[in-house]
XYZ file of C-alpha atoms in Angstrom:
235
model
C 156.008 -102.210 -6.151
C 153.582 -105.722 -6.673
C 156.269 -107.945 -5.589
C 156.240 -105.637 -2.657
C 152.526 -106.388 -2.135
C 153.166 -109.396 -2.314
C 155.415 -109.920 -0.208
C 153.141 -108.077 2.171
C 150.716 -109.935 0.948
C 152.148 -113.062 2.064
C 153.090 -112.642 5.477
C 150.123 -110.614 6.198
C 148.632 -114.504 4.951
C 150.892 -115.936 7.738
C 149.743 -114.005 10.761
C 150.352 -116.472 12.852
C 153.870 -116.928 12.164
C 155.812 -116.690 13.573
C 163.687 -121.440 -1.119
C 166.895 -122.267 0.097
C 167.287 -121.296 -4.106
C 169.829 -119.646 -5.545
C 171.285 -118.787 -2.723
C 169.418 -115.394 -2.111
C 168.119 -115.949 1.001
C 169.175 -113.319 2.888
C 170.843 -113.511 6.296
C 171.561 -111.906 9.539
C 174.807 -110.489 8.156
C 173.693 -108.907 4.606
C 170.441 -107.701 7.431
C 173.514 -105.755 10.089
C 172.291 -106.737 12.816
C 173.718 -104.453 15.579
C 175.864 -105.878 17.386
C 174.683 -107.551 20.707
C 177.453 -105.188 23.028
C 175.703 -101.912 21.593
C 172.161 -103.516 23.296
C 172.218 -101.522 26.717
C 171.574 -104.564 28.903
C 168.721 -103.168 31.807
C 166.144 -105.061 34.324
C 163.527 -103.332 33.167
C 160.619 -106.196 33.570
C 160.282 -109.289 33.255
C 157.529 -109.499 31.103
C 157.315 -107.823 27.425
C 155.217 -107.747 24.577
C 156.572 -107.502 20.784
C 155.557 -107.088 17.651
C 156.394 -109.450 15.995
C 154.856 -109.916 12.227
C 155.344 -106.018 11.720
C 158.615 -107.414 12.734
C 159.455 -110.026 10.314
C 157.269 -108.224 7.667
C 160.348 -105.512 8.155
C 162.940 -107.334 7.303
C 161.046 -108.582 4.299
C 160.063 -105.829 2.670
C 163.989 -104.158 4.014
C 166.151 -103.663 0.679
C 168.546 -107.426 0.671
C 165.025 -108.576 1.126
C 163.738 -107.489 -1.799
C 166.581 -107.623 -4.149
C 166.269 -110.672 -3.835
C 163.323 -111.714 -4.156
C 162.788 -109.156 -7.959
C 166.127 -111.431 -8.850
C 164.171 -114.711 -7.958
C 160.697 -113.066 -9.429
C 162.392 -111.818 -12.704
C 165.049 -115.353 -12.942
C 160.938 -117.003 -12.436
C 159.439 -115.089 -15.078
C 161.971 -115.600 -17.619
C 161.795 -119.706 -17.581
C 158.744 -119.279 -17.276
C 158.381 -117.563 -20.163
C 160.481 -118.987 -22.627
C 158.232 -122.373 -21.752
C 154.702 -121.032 -22.680
C 156.445 -119.427 -25.679
C 158.133 -123.637 -26.243
C 154.498 -124.469 -25.394
C 152.983 -122.018 -28.145
C 155.086 -123.520 -31.005
C 153.570 -126.917 -30.005
C 150.868 -125.981 -30.439
C 150.651 -124.006 -33.455
C 152.747 -127.165 -35.165
C 150.838 -129.000 -34.031
C 147.619 -127.270 -35.731
C 149.694 -125.714 -38.723
C 150.774 -129.768 -39.854
C 149.951 -131.261 -43.166
C 148.591 -133.997 -43.556
C 147.208 -133.847 -39.818
C 148.793 -135.395 -36.736
C 145.931 -138.168 -35.662
C 145.894 -138.867 -31.935
C 147.199 -142.282 -31.050
C 149.604 -141.706 -33.385
C 153.859 -141.865 -32.061
C 153.920 -138.511 -33.782
C 150.871 -137.407 -31.331
C 152.237 -138.803 -28.132
C 155.615 -137.648 -29.048
C 153.943 -133.760 -29.563
C 152.291 -135.001 -26.629
C 154.659 -135.515 -24.138
C 156.808 -132.016 -24.937
C 154.497 -130.219 -24.446
C 153.708 -131.930 -21.175
C 157.180 -131.590 -19.599
C 157.340 -127.941 -20.559
C 153.632 -127.257 -18.657
C 155.272 -129.443 -15.753
C 158.764 -127.699 -15.817
C 156.584 -124.383 -15.783
C 154.220 -124.775 -12.923
C 157.634 -126.279 -11.205
C 159.182 -123.252 -11.826
C 156.343 -121.725 -10.200
C 156.314 -123.546 -6.898
C 159.423 -122.875 -6.387
C 158.664 -119.010 -6.789
C 155.970 -119.499 -3.767
C 159.057 -121.464 -1.578
C 161.681 -118.983 -1.827
C 158.661 -116.032 -0.537
C 157.764 -118.429 1.756
C 161.391 -119.624 3.204
C 162.179 -115.286 3.453
C 159.060 -115.164 5.430
C 160.450 -118.434 7.542
C 163.804 -117.401 7.279
C 163.273 -112.593 8.642
C 160.731 -114.720 11.566
C 163.840 -116.756 12.892
C 165.931 -113.904 12.698
C 163.302 -111.944 14.942
C 162.293 -114.120 17.451
C 166.311 -114.476 16.961
C 167.029 -110.992 18.253
C 163.922 -111.172 20.986
C 165.514 -113.275 22.208
C 169.039 -112.169 22.788
C 166.870 -108.947 23.920
C 165.237 -110.476 26.572
C 167.846 -112.234 27.989
C 170.275 -108.967 28.107
C 166.847 -106.869 30.016
C 165.914 -110.025 32.257
C 163.052 -111.020 30.528
C 161.254 -113.061 31.004
C 158.308 -114.279 29.646
C 157.600 -112.674 25.356
C 154.276 -112.024 24.324
C 153.808 -111.292 20.799
C 150.749 -109.565 19.455
C 150.045 -107.142 16.479
C 149.738 -103.666 19.075
C 147.855 -101.769 16.904
C 144.066 -102.712 17.072
C 142.826 -100.172 15.160
C 143.322 -100.545 11.716
C 142.775 -103.317 9.698
C 144.584 -103.723 5.746
C 142.741 -106.838 4.474
C 139.614 -105.920 2.620
C 137.391 -109.043 2.810
C 136.053 -111.203 5.864
C 138.663 -114.541 6.148
C 141.130 -111.085 5.967
C 140.239 -109.193 8.611
C 139.552 -113.145 11.076
C 143.240 -113.595 10.555
C 143.254 -110.426 11.963
C 141.993 -109.656 14.611
C 143.658 -112.921 15.749
C 146.699 -112.354 15.562
C 145.137 -109.379 17.698
C 146.463 -111.944 21.279
C 146.975 -108.179 23.086
C 144.317 -105.409 23.400
C 145.741 -103.461 26.215
C 149.346 -103.143 27.140
C 151.642 -100.478 29.203
C 154.254 -98.720 25.973
C 157.011 -99.330 28.276
C 156.818 -103.127 28.073
C 156.415 -102.658 24.074
C 159.843 -104.165 22.635
C 159.113 -103.908 18.811
C 161.022 -100.795 17.933
C 164.132 -102.310 20.087
C 163.938 -105.741 18.002
C 163.618 -103.040 14.604
C 166.406 -101.401 15.911
C 168.827 -103.896 16.749
C 167.983 -105.344 13.467
C 168.515 -102.212 11.859
C 165.617 -102.692 9.634
C 162.953 -99.492 9.716
C 158.567 -101.015 11.196
C 157.175 -100.668 7.476
C 155.203 -98.090 6.400
C 151.116 -98.549 6.702
C 150.660 -97.911 2.904
C 152.673 -98.515 0.511
C 153.564 -95.053 -1.736
C 151.250 -95.801 -4.747
C 149.954 -98.586 -3.125
C 146.991 -100.666 -5.203
C 143.971 -102.343 -2.893
C 144.853 -106.355 -3.925
C 141.108 -107.752 -3.438
C 139.845 -111.502 -3.459
C 139.621 -112.684 -7.349
C 135.780 -113.258 -7.817
C 134.574 -111.200 -4.549
C 132.922 -108.548 -6.024
C 134.570 -105.883 -4.198
C 137.156 -104.575 -7.207
C 135.684 -101.964 -8.739
C 134.117 -101.935 -11.881
C 134.771 -99.826 -15.210
C 132.644 -96.745 -15.383
C 129.803 -98.180 -18.899
C 130.100 -96.590 -21.515
C 127.285 -93.911 -23.462
C 127.747 -95.591 -27.530
């Protein structure tokens, strides 16, 4: 569940959006895109609007993407944990060495290099995981835009605007997040007939993500003071 919330946070942080690692990126074939022939062609309007962020979110939270993300997250966690254990072992060897290891000695320099190499490797793995998650969002956006273009061409729609179409609810807990959500609402009034969001979701064979994920815990910015504090205990 934490991975799902992390994914949603990443998507919301990229409110305007709209790793190449291990072959775990999910393409259109794994999403089971509906054949183009199943989309009814009709010239409804020369203009339409799509909640592209909702489409991207639906793709990123879909089972194929979630499965790939969980696998990559577990692999990264295993690597980082193993490196952290090795770093702790180096620290213990340095602390328990008899006689003590002197700074500047060849033994000290070799141990320091080994420690720093492992720390660099752990940081690299953490960055690779973040890149993987970011690239999932980029790929999902490309799929969304492709489906929007196909739908627009089939229906003779010349101009498609993208906007958050929910004008009343905010998911963010801080002023910066709310500001980002406001900026993502470029359209505040539209004829419902011009909303193609559900048609795009259907074409991509994904379902709209629920407003609140089951058992969702709110995510608060670090050091913001917004997170609830435990009740003081009486001695």
